[in-house]
Structure formats: structure tokens, C-alpha cells
mmCIF file of C-alpha atoms and ligand atoms in Angstrom:
data_model
loop_
_atom_site.group_PDB
_atom_site.id
_atom_site.type_symbol
_atom_site.label_atom_id
_atom_site.label_comp_id
_atom_site.label_asym_id
_atom_site.label_seq_id
_atom_site.Cartn_x
_atom_site.Cartn_y
_atom_site.Cartn_z
ATOM 1 C CA MET A 1339 65.162 -32.409 11.284
ATOM 2 C CA LEU A 1340 62.395 -33.254 13.733
ATOM 3 C CA THR A 1341 62.791 -36.991 13.483
ATOM 4 C CA ASP A 1342 61.347 -38.788 16.567
ATOM 5 C CA MET A 1343 59.420 -35.733 17.641
ATOM 6 C CA HIS A 1344 55.695 -36.429 18.092
ATOM 7 C CA ILE A 1345 53.600 -33.332 17.524
ATOM 8 C CA ALA A 1346 49.858 -32.816 17.933
ATOM 9 C CA VAL A 1347 48.429 -30.187 15.593
ATOM 10 C CA ILE A 1348 45.024 -29.337 17.011
ATOM 11 C CA GLY A 1349 42.614 -27.270 14.899
ATOM 12 C CA GLY A 1350 43.191 -24.227 12.757
ATOM 13 C CA ASP A 1351 42.526 -22.882 9.299
ATOM 14 C CA ALA A 1352 44.362 -22.959 5.988
ATOM 15 C CA ARG A 1353 47.463 -21.469 7.583
ATOM 16 C CA GLN A 1354 47.947 -24.634 9.599
ATOM 17 C CA LEU A 1355 48.224 -26.690 6.380
ATOM 18 C CA GLU A 1356 51.549 -24.961 5.702
ATOM 19 C CA VAL A 1357 52.680 -25.814 9.223
ATOM 20 C CA ILE A 1358 51.749 -29.460 8.714
ATOM 21 C CA ARG A 1359 53.519 -29.567 5.342
ATOM 22 C CA LYS A 1360 56.717 -28.188 6.838
ATOM 23 C CA LEU A 1361 56.599 -30.566 9.820
ATOM 24 C CA ILE A 1362 56.241 -33.492 7.467
ATOM 25 C CA GLU A 1363 59.183 -32.255 5.426
ATOM 26 C CA LEU A 1364 61.221 -32.271 8.641
ATOM 27 C CA ASP A 1365 60.182 -35.875 9.388
ATOM 28 C CA ALA A 1366 58.120 -35.225 12.548
ATOM 29 C CA LYS A 1367 55.463 -37.682 13.647
ATOM 30 C CA ILE A 1368 52.192 -35.852 13.487
ATOM 31 C CA SER A 1369 48.760 -36.400 15.030
ATOM 32 C CA LEU A 1370 46.088 -34.175 13.554
ATOM 33 C CA VAL A 1371 42.923 -33.253 15.412
ATOM 34 C CA GLY A 1372 40.165 -31.210 13.746
ATOM 35 C CA PHE A 1373 41.142 -32.059 10.169
ATOM 36 C CA ASP A 1374 38.760 -34.979 9.409
ATOM 37 C CA GLN A 1375 36.956 -33.073 6.598
ATOM 38 C CA LEU A 1376 40.172 -32.091 4.894
ATOM 39 C CA ASP A 1377 40.227 -33.945 1.536
ATOM 40 C CA HIS A 1378 43.941 -33.658 1.252
ATOM 41 C CA GLY A 1379 45.706 -36.494 3.047
ATOM 42 C CA PHE A 1380 49.115 -35.881 4.485
ATOM 43 C CA ALA A 1381 51.511 -38.851 4.225
ATOM 44 C CA GLY A 1382 53.140 -39.051 7.644
ATOM 45 C CA ALA A 1383 50.276 -37.465 9.555
ATOM 46 C CA THR A 1384 47.364 -39.365 11.175
ATOM 47 C CA LYS A 1385 43.932 -37.915 11.809
ATOM 48 C CA TYR A 1386 42.388 -38.467 15.234
ATOM 49 C CA GLN A 1387 39.428 -37.300 17.327
ATOM 50 C CA ILE A 1388 40.687 -35.427 20.383
ATOM 51 C CA HIS A 1389 39.728 -38.270 22.811
ATOM 52 C CA GLU A 1390 41.827 -40.743 20.783
ATOM 53 C CA VAL A 1391 45.083 -38.895 21.276
ATOM 54 C CA ASP A 1392 47.576 -40.430 23.730
ATOM 55 C CA PHE A 1393 48.862 -37.185 25.244
ATOM 56 C CA SER A 1394 51.555 -39.061 27.208
ATOM 57 C CA GLN A 1395 53.347 -39.560 23.858
ATOM 58 C CA ILE A 1396 53.115 -35.978 22.679
ATOM 59 C CA ASP A 1397 56.267 -33.820 22.686
ATOM 60 C CA ALA A 1398 54.669 -30.579 21.472
ATOM 61 C CA ILE A 1399 51.164 -29.228 20.888
ATOM 62 C CA ILE A 1400 50.445 -26.743 18.134
ATOM 63 C CA LEU A 1401 47.302 -24.657 18.460
ATOM 64 C CA PRO A 1402 45.859 -22.304 15.811
ATOM 65 C CA VAL A 1403 46.842 -18.652 15.586
ATOM 66 C CA ARG A 1404 43.868 -17.687 17.746
ATOM 67 C CA GLY A 1405 44.656 -20.314 20.380
ATOM 68 C CA VAL A 1406 41.596 -21.340 22.387
ATOM 69 C CA ASN A 1407 38.479 -19.445 23.374
ATOM 70 C CA HIS A 1408 37.518 -18.678 26.966
ATOM 71 C CA GLU A 1409 36.134 -22.171 27.454
ATOM 72 C CA GLY A 1410 39.162 -23.912 25.912
ATOM 73 C CA GLN A 1411 37.470 -24.569 22.601
ATOM 74 C CA ILE A 1412 39.690 -24.613 19.526
ATOM 75 C CA ASP A 1413 38.574 -23.393 16.093
ATOM 76 C CA THR A 1414 38.376 -26.330 13.653
ATOM 77 C CA ILE A 1415 37.621 -25.108 10.110
ATOM 78 C CA PHE A 1416 38.144 -28.587 8.682
ATOM 79 C CA SER A 1417 35.910 -30.480 11.094
ATOM 80 C CA ASN A 1418 32.555 -30.406 12.824
ATOM 81 C CA GLU A 1419 34.047 -31.952 15.905
ATOM 82 C CA LYS A 1420 33.876 -29.678 18.931
ATOM 83 C CA VAL A 1421 37.445 -29.704 20.211
ATOM 84 C CA TYR A 1422 38.381 -28.530 23.663
ATOM 85 C CA LEU A 1423 41.830 -28.428 25.271
ATOM 86 C CA LYS A 1424 41.424 -29.631 28.838
ATOM 87 C CA GLU A 1425 43.708 -29.593 31.847
ATOM 88 C CA GLU A 1426 43.830 -33.399 32.111
ATOM 89 C CA MET A 1427 45.078 -33.621 28.517
ATOM 90 C CA LEU A 1428 47.888 -31.184 29.022
ATOM 91 C CA GLY A 1429 48.607 -32.659 32.455
ATOM 92 C CA SER A 1430 49.240 -36.091 30.974
ATOM 93 C CA THR A 1431 51.865 -34.908 28.452
ATOM 94 C CA PRO A 1432 55.557 -35.386 29.288
ATOM 95 C CA GLU A 1433 56.841 -32.546 31.557
ATOM 96 C CA TYR A 1434 58.889 -31.042 28.716
ATOM 97 C CA CYS A 1435 55.914 -30.790 26.375
ATOM 98 C CA THR A 1436 55.563 -27.238 24.990
ATOM 99 C CA VAL A 1437 52.392 -25.633 23.741
ATOM 100 C CA TYR A 1438 52.713 -23.304 20.733
ATOM 101 C CA SER A 1439 49.897 -20.860 19.999
ATOM 102 C CA GLY A 1440 49.549 -17.644 18.006
ATOM 103 C CA ILE A 1441 48.154 -15.779 20.944
ATOM 104 C CA SER A 1442 46.962 -16.646 24.424
ATOM 105 C CA ASN A 1443 44.117 -15.731 26.801
ATOM 106 C CA ASP A 1444 43.308 -16.211 30.482
ATOM 107 C CA TYR A 1445 42.049 -19.739 29.896
ATOM 108 C CA LEU A 1446 45.177 -20.961 28.138
ATOM 109 C CA ASN A 1447 47.422 -19.136 30.587
ATOM 110 C CA MET A 1448 45.628 -20.800 33.464
ATOM 111 C CA LEU A 1449 45.897 -24.225 31.826
ATOM 112 C CA VAL A 1450 49.674 -24.031 31.290
ATOM 113 C CA GLN A 1451 50.158 -22.595 34.754
ATOM 114 C CA ASN A 1452 48.140 -25.345 36.464
ATOM 115 C CA THR A 1453 49.954 -28.079 34.555
ATOM 116 C CA ASN A 1454 53.390 -26.402 34.677
ATOM 117 C CA ARG A 1455 53.887 -26.584 30.921
ATOM 118 C CA LYS A 1456 55.661 -24.049 28.722
ATOM 119 C CA LEU A 1457 53.569 -21.827 26.397
ATOM 120 C CA ILE A 1458 55.086 -20.027 23.424
ATOM 121 C CA GLN A 1459 52.966 -17.245 21.903
ATOM 122 C CA LEU A 1460 54.305 -16.940 18.394
ATOM 123 C CA PHE A 1461 52.654 -13.575 17.654
ATOM 124 C CA GLU A 1462 54.423 -11.954 20.574
ATOM 125 C CA ARG A 1463 57.690 -12.449 18.753
ATOM 126 C CA ASP A 1464 58.931 -9.464 16.763
ATOM 127 C CA ASP A 1465 59.976 -11.577 13.811
ATOM 128 C CA VAL A 1466 56.551 -13.190 13.367
ATOM 129 C CA ALA A 1467 54.731 -9.892 13.972
ATOM 130 C CA ILE A 1468 56.869 -8.024 11.440
ATOM 131 C CA TYR A 1469 56.625 -10.716 8.739
ATOM 132 C CA ASN A 1470 52.923 -10.959 9.424
ATOM 133 C CA SER A 1471 52.542 -7.205 8.986
ATOM 134 C CA ILE A 1472 53.203 -7.683 5.235
ATOM 135 C CA PRO A 1473 49.979 -9.618 4.434
ATOM 136 C CA THR A 1474 48.167 -7.423 6.992
ATOM 137 C CA VAL A 1475 49.034 -4.322 4.968
ATOM 138 C CA GLU A 1476 47.998 -5.993 1.722
ATOM 139 C CA GLY A 1477 44.621 -6.806 3.281
ATOM 140 C CA THR A 1478 44.284 -3.237 4.503
ATOM 141 C CA ILE A 1479 44.919 -1.922 0.981
ATOM 142 C CA MET A 1480 42.259 -4.319 -0.319
ATOM 143 C CA LEU A 1481 39.701 -2.981 2.204
ATOM 144 C CA ALA A 1482 40.605 0.632 1.445
ATOM 145 C CA ILE A 1483 40.049 0.033 -2.272
ATOM 146 C CA GLN A 1484 36.814 -1.934 -1.749
ATOM 147 C CA HIS A 1485 35.238 0.616 0.603
ATOM 148 C CA THR A 1486 36.115 3.956 -0.983
ATOM 149 C CA ASP A 1487 35.310 5.615 -4.282
ATOM 150 C CA PHE A 1488 38.603 7.537 -4.419
ATOM 151 C CA THR A 1489 42.209 6.502 -4.941
ATOM 152 C CA ILE A 1490 44.607 5.890 -2.095
ATOM 153 C CA HIS A 1491 47.002 8.059 -4.090
ATOM 154 C CA GLY A 1492 46.413 11.650 -3.020
ATOM 155 C CA SER A 1493 44.110 10.777 -0.130
ATOM 156 C CA ASN A 1494 44.720 11.871 3.452
ATOM 157 C CA VAL A 1495 45.461 8.886 5.629
ATOM 158 C CA ALA A 1496 45.965 8.782 9.361
ATOM 159 C CA VAL A 1497 47.629 5.783 10.917
ATOM 160 C CA LEU A 1498 47.309 5.346 14.648
ATOM 161 C CA GLY A 1499 50.204 3.600 16.381
ATOM 162 C CA LEU A 1500 53.785 3.030 15.220
ATOM 163 C CA GLY A 1501 54.189 -0.561 16.286
ATOM 164 C CA ARG A 1502 55.038 -3.446 13.964
ATOM 165 C CA VAL A 1503 51.802 -3.150 11.973
ATOM 166 C CA GLY A 1504 51.522 0.609 12.122
ATOM 167 C CA MET A 1505 54.969 1.158 10.668
ATOM 168 C CA SER A 1506 54.360 -1.171 7.717
ATOM 169 C CA VAL A 1507 50.938 0.335 7.068
ATOM 170 C CA ALA A 1508 52.211 3.915 7.181
ATOM 171 C CA ARG A 1509 55.183 3.180 4.931
ATOM 172 C CA THR A 1510 53.108 1.299 2.290
ATOM 173 C CA PHE A 1511 50.275 3.869 2.070
ATOM 174 C CA ALA A 1512 52.826 6.619 1.687
ATOM 175 C CA ALA A 1513 54.549 4.578 -1.112
ATOM 176 C CA LEU A 1514 51.149 4.414 -2.854
ATOM 177 C CA GLY A 1515 51.029 8.217 -2.895
ATOM 178 C CA ALA A 1516 48.780 8.943 0.111
ATOM 179 C CA ASN A 1517 49.484 11.865 2.385
ATOM 180 C CA VAL A 1518 50.188 9.960 5.564
ATOM 181 C CA LYS A 1519 50.209 11.283 9.109
ATOM 182 C CA VAL A 1520 50.935 8.995 12.030
ATOM 183 C CA GLY A 1521 49.753 9.399 15.617
ATOM 184 C CA ALA A 1522 51.892 8.048 18.444
ATOM 185 C CA ARG A 1523 52.526 8.870 22.109
ATOM 186 C CA LYS A 1524 56.267 8.204 22.506
ATOM 187 C CA SER A 1525 58.791 10.819 21.512
ATOM 188 C CA GLN A 1526 61.004 8.198 19.860
ATOM 189 C CA HIS A 1527 58.046 7.140 17.730
ATOM 190 C CA LEU A 1528 57.397 10.766 16.720
ATOM 191 C CA ALA A 1529 61.075 11.032 15.806
ATOM 192 C CA ARG A 1530 60.913 7.849 13.702
ATOM 193 C CA ILE A 1531 57.807 9.107 11.887
ATOM 194 C CA THR A 1532 59.667 12.286 11.001
ATOM 195 C CA GLU A 1533 62.630 10.241 9.821
ATOM 196 C CA MET A 1534 60.285 8.264 7.571
ATOM 197 C CA ALA A 1535 59.311 11.590 5.947
ATOM 198 C CA LEU A 1536 55.757 11.250 7.224
ATOM 199 C CA THR A 1537 53.826 13.711 9.359
ATOM 200 C CA PRO A 1538 53.906 12.947 13.093
ATOM 201 C CA PHE A 1539 51.367 14.027 15.683
ATOM 202 C CA HIS A 1540 50.928 13.256 19.349
ATOM 203 C CA LEU A 1541 47.840 11.098 20.109
ATOM 204 C CA ASP A 1542 46.770 13.723 22.642
ATOM 205 C CA ARG A 1543 45.966 15.931 19.630
ATOM 206 C CA LEU A 1544 44.054 13.222 17.737
ATOM 207 C CA ALA A 1545 40.724 15.085 17.781
ATOM 208 C CA ASN A 1546 42.435 18.129 16.217
ATOM 209 C CA GLU A 1547 44.349 16.151 13.591
ATOM 210 C CA ILE A 1548 41.524 14.126 12.141
ATOM 211 C CA SER A 1549 39.222 16.722 10.577
ATOM 212 C CA ASN A 1550 40.482 16.309 6.966
ATOM 213 C CA ILE A 1551 41.157 12.585 7.003
ATOM 214 C CA ASP A 1552 39.827 10.318 4.269
ATOM 215 C CA ILE A 1553 41.011 7.024 5.732
ATOM 216 C CA CYS A 1554 41.949 6.325 9.356
ATOM 217 C CA ILE A 1555 43.768 3.045 10.054
ATOM 218 C CA ASN A 1556 43.988 2.133 13.716
ATOM 219 C CA THR A 1557 46.532 -0.316 15.082
ATOM 220 C CA ILE A 1558 46.157 0.553 18.792
ATOM 221 C CA PRO A 1559 44.361 -2.056 20.869
ATOM 222 C CA TYR A 1560 42.782 0.538 23.116
ATOM 223 C CA GLN A 1561 39.846 2.814 22.460
ATOM 224 C CA VAL A 1562 41.436 5.836 20.791
ATOM 225 C CA LEU A 1563 38.758 6.560 18.212
ATOM 226 C CA THR A 1564 36.231 7.715 20.803
ATOM 227 C CA ALA A 1565 32.935 9.435 20.077
ATOM 228 C CA ASN A 1566 34.638 12.786 20.597
ATOM 229 C CA VAL A 1567 37.314 11.991 18.005
ATOM 230 C CA ILE A 1568 34.874 10.472 15.501
ATOM 231 C CA SER A 1569 32.621 13.517 15.790
ATOM 232 C CA LYS A 1570 35.448 15.553 14.262
ATOM 233 C CA MET A 1571 35.951 13.292 11.233
ATOM 234 C CA PRO A 1572 34.486 14.072 7.815
ATOM 235 C CA SER A 1573 31.332 12.037 7.092
ATOM 236 C CA HIS A 1574 32.886 10.374 4.009
ATOM 237 C CA SER A 1575 35.880 9.035 5.954
ATOM 238 C CA LEU A 1576 36.556 5.324 6.389
ATOM 239 C CA ILE A 1577 37.886 3.727 9.572
ATOM 240 C CA ILE A 1578 39.778 0.449 9.221
ATOM 241 C CA ASP A 1579 40.495 -0.885 12.654
ATOM 242 C CA LEU A 1580 43.231 -3.498 12.657
ATOM 243 C CA ALA A 1581 43.628 -3.765 16.405
ATOM 244 C CA SER A 1582 42.714 -7.024 18.054
ATOM 245 C CA LYS A 1583 39.115 -7.426 19.309
ATOM 246 C CA PRO A 1584 37.303 -5.280 20.387
ATOM 247 C CA GLY A 1585 39.431 -2.801 18.414
ATOM 248 C CA GLY A 1586 40.060 0.820 19.233
ATOM 249 C CA THR A 1587 36.918 2.390 17.783
ATOM 250 C CA ASP A 1588 33.589 3.415 19.240
ATOM 251 C CA PHE A 1589 31.728 1.525 16.506
ATOM 252 C CA ARG A 1590 28.303 2.348 17.896
ATOM 253 C CA TYR A 1591 28.975 6.058 17.606
ATOM 254 C CA ALA A 1592 30.589 5.727 14.175
ATOM 255 C CA GLU A 1593 27.479 3.974 12.902
ATOM 256 C CA LYS A 1594 25.247 6.604 14.438
ATOM 257 C CA ARG A 1595 27.216 9.322 12.665
ATOM 258 C CA GLY A 1596 27.087 7.393 9.369
ATOM 259 C CA ILE A 1597 30.825 6.907 9.231
ATOM 260 C CA LYS A 1598 31.904 3.560 7.769
ATOM 261 C CA ALA A 1599 34.002 1.771 10.366
ATOM 262 C CA MET A 1600 35.119 -1.811 10.258
ATOM 263 C CA LEU A 1601 36.980 -4.120 12.550
ATOM 264 C CA ALA A 1602 39.256 -6.109 10.291
ATOM 265 C CA PRO A 1603 40.789 -9.036 12.153
ATOM 266 C CA SER A 1604 42.941 -11.890 10.729
ATOM 267 C CA LEU A 1605 43.688 -10.238 7.420
ATOM 268 C CA PRO A 1606 46.744 -12.410 6.728
ATOM 269 C CA GLY A 1607 44.674 -15.555 7.003
ATOM 270 C CA ILE A 1608 42.110 -14.027 4.624
ATOM 271 C CA VAL A 1609 44.252 -12.482 1.927
ATOM 272 C CA ALA A 1610 47.317 -14.701 2.004
ATOM 273 C CA PRO A 1611 46.784 -17.856 4.059
ATOM 274 C CA LYS A 1612 49.683 -19.655 2.353
ATOM 275 C CA THR A 1613 52.211 -16.938 3.118
ATOM 276 C CA ALA A 1614 50.751 -16.376 6.564
ATOM 277 C CA GLY A 1615 51.041 -20.124 7.241
ATOM 278 C CA GLN A 1616 54.639 -20.217 5.986
ATOM 279 C CA ILE A 1617 55.564 -17.334 8.295
ATOM 280 C CA VAL A 1618 54.303 -19.321 11.296
ATOM 281 C CA ALA A 1619 55.709 -22.593 9.985
ATOM 282 C CA ASN A 1620 59.249 -21.268 9.514
ATOM 283 C CA VAL A 1621 59.518 -19.838 12.984
ATOM 284 C CA LEU A 1622 57.748 -22.736 14.616
ATOM 285 C CA CYS A 1623 60.066 -25.319 13.034
ATOM 286 C CA GLU A 1624 63.123 -23.419 14.183
ATOM 287 C CA LEU A 1625 61.762 -23.340 17.755
ATOM 288 C CA LEU A 1626 60.852 -27.044 17.672
ATOM 289 C CA SER A 1627 64.365 -27.927 16.402
ATOM 290 C CA GLU A 1628 65.935 -25.881 19.212
ATOM 291 C CA ASP A 1629 63.664 -27.595 21.685
ATOM 292 C CA LEU A 1630 64.581 -31.054 20.386
ATOM 293 C CA ASP A 1631 68.330 -30.225 20.358
ATOM 294 C CA LYS A 1632 68.104 -28.981 23.938
ATOM 295 C CA ARG A 1633 66.342 -32.131 25.064
ATOM 296 C CA LYS A 1634 68.823 -34.402 23.286
ATOM 297 C CA GLY A 1635 71.688 -32.471 24.820
ATOM 298 C CA ASN A 1636 70.145 -32.849 28.271
ATOM 299 C CA GLN A 1637 69.750 -36.588 27.918
ATOM 300 C CA PRO A 1638 72.383 -38.614 29.838
HETATM 301 P P1 NAP B 2578 52.604 -3.412 18.623
HETATM 302 O O1 NAP B 2578 53.883 -3.558 17.869
HETATM 303 O O2 NAP B 2578 52.601 -3.734 20.059
HETATM 304 O O3 NAP B 2578 52.062 -1.909 18.406
HETATM 305 C C1 NAP B 2578 50.969 -1.413 19.102
HETATM 306 C C2 NAP B 2578 50.994 0.084 19.013
HETATM 307 O O4 NAP B 2578 49.909 0.586 19.828
HETATM 308 C C3 NAP B 2578 52.243 0.728 19.544
HETATM 309 O O5 NAP B 2578 52.593 1.779 18.711
HETATM 310 C C4 NAP B 2578 51.826 1.205 20.981
HETATM 311 O O6 NAP B 2578 52.515 2.351 21.329
HETATM 312 C C5 NAP B 2578 50.385 1.552 20.716
HETATM 313 N N1 NAP B 2578 49.597 1.534 21.938
HETATM 314 C C6 NAP B 2578 49.311 0.451 22.723
HETATM 315 N N2 NAP B 2578 48.501 0.829 23.734
HETATM 316 C C7 NAP B 2578 48.315 2.175 23.617
HETATM 317 C C8 NAP B 2578 47.609 3.130 24.361
HETATM 318 N N3 NAP B 2578 46.931 2.770 25.477
HETATM 319 N N4 NAP B 2578 47.630 4.405 23.928
HETATM 320 C C9 NAP B 2578 48.295 4.770 22.863
HETATM 321 N N5 NAP B 2578 49.027 3.900 22.098
HETATM 322 C C10 NAP B 2578 49.014 2.599 22.486
HETATM 323 O O7 NAP B 2578 51.491 -4.293 17.966
HETATM 324 P P2 NAP B 2578 51.414 -4.693 16.428
HETATM 325 O O8 NAP B 2578 52.116 -5.964 16.194
HETATM 326 O O9 NAP B 2578 51.708 -3.512 15.608
HETATM 327 O O10 NAP B 2578 49.838 -5.011 16.337
HETATM 328 C C11 NAP B 2578 48.907 -3.965 16.503
HETATM 329 C C12 NAP B 2578 47.480 -4.568 16.661
HETATM 330 O O11 NAP B 2578 47.099 -5.140 15.440
HETATM 331 C C13 NAP B 2578 47.387 -5.650 17.684
HETATM 332 O O12 NAP B 2578 46.172 -5.536 18.384
HETATM 333 C C14 NAP B 2578 47.438 -6.937 16.875
HETATM 334 O O13 NAP B 2578 46.779 -8.008 17.528
HETATM 335 C C15 NAP B 2578 46.697 -6.488 15.661
HETATM 336 N N6 NAP B 2578 46.930 -7.205 14.434
HETATM 337 C C16 NAP B 2578 45.910 -7.294 13.586
HETATM 338 C C17 NAP B 2578 46.043 -7.921 12.369
HETATM 339 C C18 NAP B 2578 44.856 -7.912 11.468
HETATM 340 O O14 NAP B 2578 44.833 -8.712 10.517
HETATM 341 N N7 NAP B 2578 43.874 -7.126 11.697
HETATM 342 C C19 NAP B 2578 47.283 -8.457 12.006
HETATM 343 C C20 NAP B 2578 48.339 -8.360 12.867
HETATM 344 C C21 NAP B 2578 48.178 -7.700 14.084
HETATM 345 P P3 NAP B 2578 53.431 2.370 22.685
HETATM 346 O O15 NAP B 2578 54.734 1.774 22.272
HETATM 347 O O16 NAP B 2578 53.462 3.832 23.010
HETATM 348 O O17 NAP B 2578 52.720 1.523 23.702
#
């Protein structure tokens, strides 16, 4: 239980509603910022404007999956209020106050460093990233179906990267009957691809491996689908780039060549916000409980 813990949930999309629900279940005291247009009222949670929050009483701050932008602004889907996280806010929290965010950036890193507060990036954790790969794959399948006039079954699919998303994508497209080859650079990844009964290739050979591909799914956050590589792809092929912004594709060149290429961020939040929210909520509540236990244990 999170009884006596005072948590500020600042901004976010439908995923955050699952987090709020779970926090209420666990009896936390919740201050919501950026939810004033949400019709649904949460018993046990109070809506505030950011300037009304008494940060000296806040034990933990929960930011949306995307964290803050480069000026500290936080996405607030359920409000028109422009919400910024500022150094003086964080600096006035108790020293043990932890900030939880999906991902971070230079601004957020600087803020926690200057105020000496702890930051947990939930999406750096393997468990969150692996669970989250499930709705990501479902979103990828949706895009593949929407943007092609052929079946996934029997098509030639290249997956770039064998990380947490790449592995789930490759396995699922193969299960749907696609001929899947996977590009990676580490020998252990090439071995794993072989073990999965898929076709491995080294990324150095990407330009040679792509000439008969119908769908290319990139998960590498680095420009791998360069103009040189795209120039070797068939004109009917579809590129779905899952890597975080700006992706790993030379989109300008793809457009020039008439190849359909799309950056597809935040698929879990689009295709399965409830599940995606529950994934974050479950891990978050475990971390908050541990935090609370530690603090109680440390008290004299
Ligand atoms: P990950 O586990 O870190 O995997 C990344 C993969 O990229 C690894 O196979 C890594 O190989 C490879 N890689 C990284 N830099 C490389 C480089 N310079 N050259 C060649 N290979 C490189 O990450 P993940 O959890 O799978 O996520 C992959 C991407 O998808 C991230 O950008 C993430 O933010 C994004 N994502 C998007 C969605 C969405 O909805 N679109 C959802 C979840 C995640 P090595 O081990 O050899 O470095």
C-alpha cells in the first residue's frame, strides 16, 4: 500500500489514467496537474494548476511517458494549461523526492542534477521495454495492414535491430507467415536470430540484403536506412520506422524515390492505451512501494 505517500501526477495521456487508478487503489494521496478537462473524477485525487501545488509536501513526481520537452514543458492532453516543470519546483520538494518519467532528455537530466533529486526512467528498464514491445508489435501489424495491398503472410520482411522491440517484431511477423530476415551487428544477436529460425544478416550488408524486401521495420535509433540503402529497395516496399525520433531513415530520400516510409512513434499509447498504462502502472507502483518501505525503514 502507498498510504501516506503524496504523489503529484503531472500531465500525460490516457495511459496515465491507469497509473492514477492504480495509485488510488493503493491508497496514495494524489495531486493531479493537467487533468482539468478530464470528465472522469477520481475519488482520492485532487486537480490543481501547477502553481497551486505545494511541492514541499510531494514525495514523488510522476511525469508522462515522454517526460518533458527541451524547455521543460509537459504534454497535457486533458488540459489547455501550459505546464512547465521548473527547477524551483523540484528544488522545494523533500530531498528524498523521486521523479519518475518514461524517458528523459538533457533538460530533465539537468533539472534533477541541479536539484540533486533522483530520476527513474521507466522505459530504460528491461521489464517495461519488453512488456511495452507487445502493443508496439500490434501497432506495427496494424500499420503494415493499412499501408500495403498484400498479406503479411508470404511477404519478405526485414527487421533491423534485435533489441527488445526488434525481437518481438521479428518473432510475431514470422508467426504470421512472413519470411523474416533480421539485421544486427553483434555476433550473439546473429546467433540468436539463427536460433529463432529466422534469417540473420550483418548490418554491414544491409544494402545487399534489402533488394527483395516488401516491408522493412527499423528499430535502430541511428540512421541505418540511408539514401544508399533505400536506393536498393523495391519501389513498392514499405518502411515502418519504430525507432525514437528522428528515427533511422532518410525520409527525404525515401519520399524522393516514392517509397512509403513512416515514423511511427508511441504505438502502445495509440493502439492499446489501457494496456500500455497498466504496464507502466504496475512497475511504477512496485517502485513507489519499495521507495516508501526504504524510507520507513530509514526513519529512526
Ligand atoms: P534496444 O533494446 O536498446 O534495441 C536497440 C537495437 O538497436 C539493438 O539491437 C542495438 O544493437 C541496435 N543499435 C543501436 N544503435 C545501433 C547502431 N549505431 N548501429 C547498429 N545497431 C544499433 O531498444 P528497444 O527497446 O528495442 O527500442 C528500439 C527503439 O524503438 C528505441 O528507439 C525506442 O525508443 C523505440 N520504441 C518505439 C516504440 C514505438 O511505438 N514506435 C515503442 C517502443 C520503443 P546493439 O546491441 O548492437 O547496440
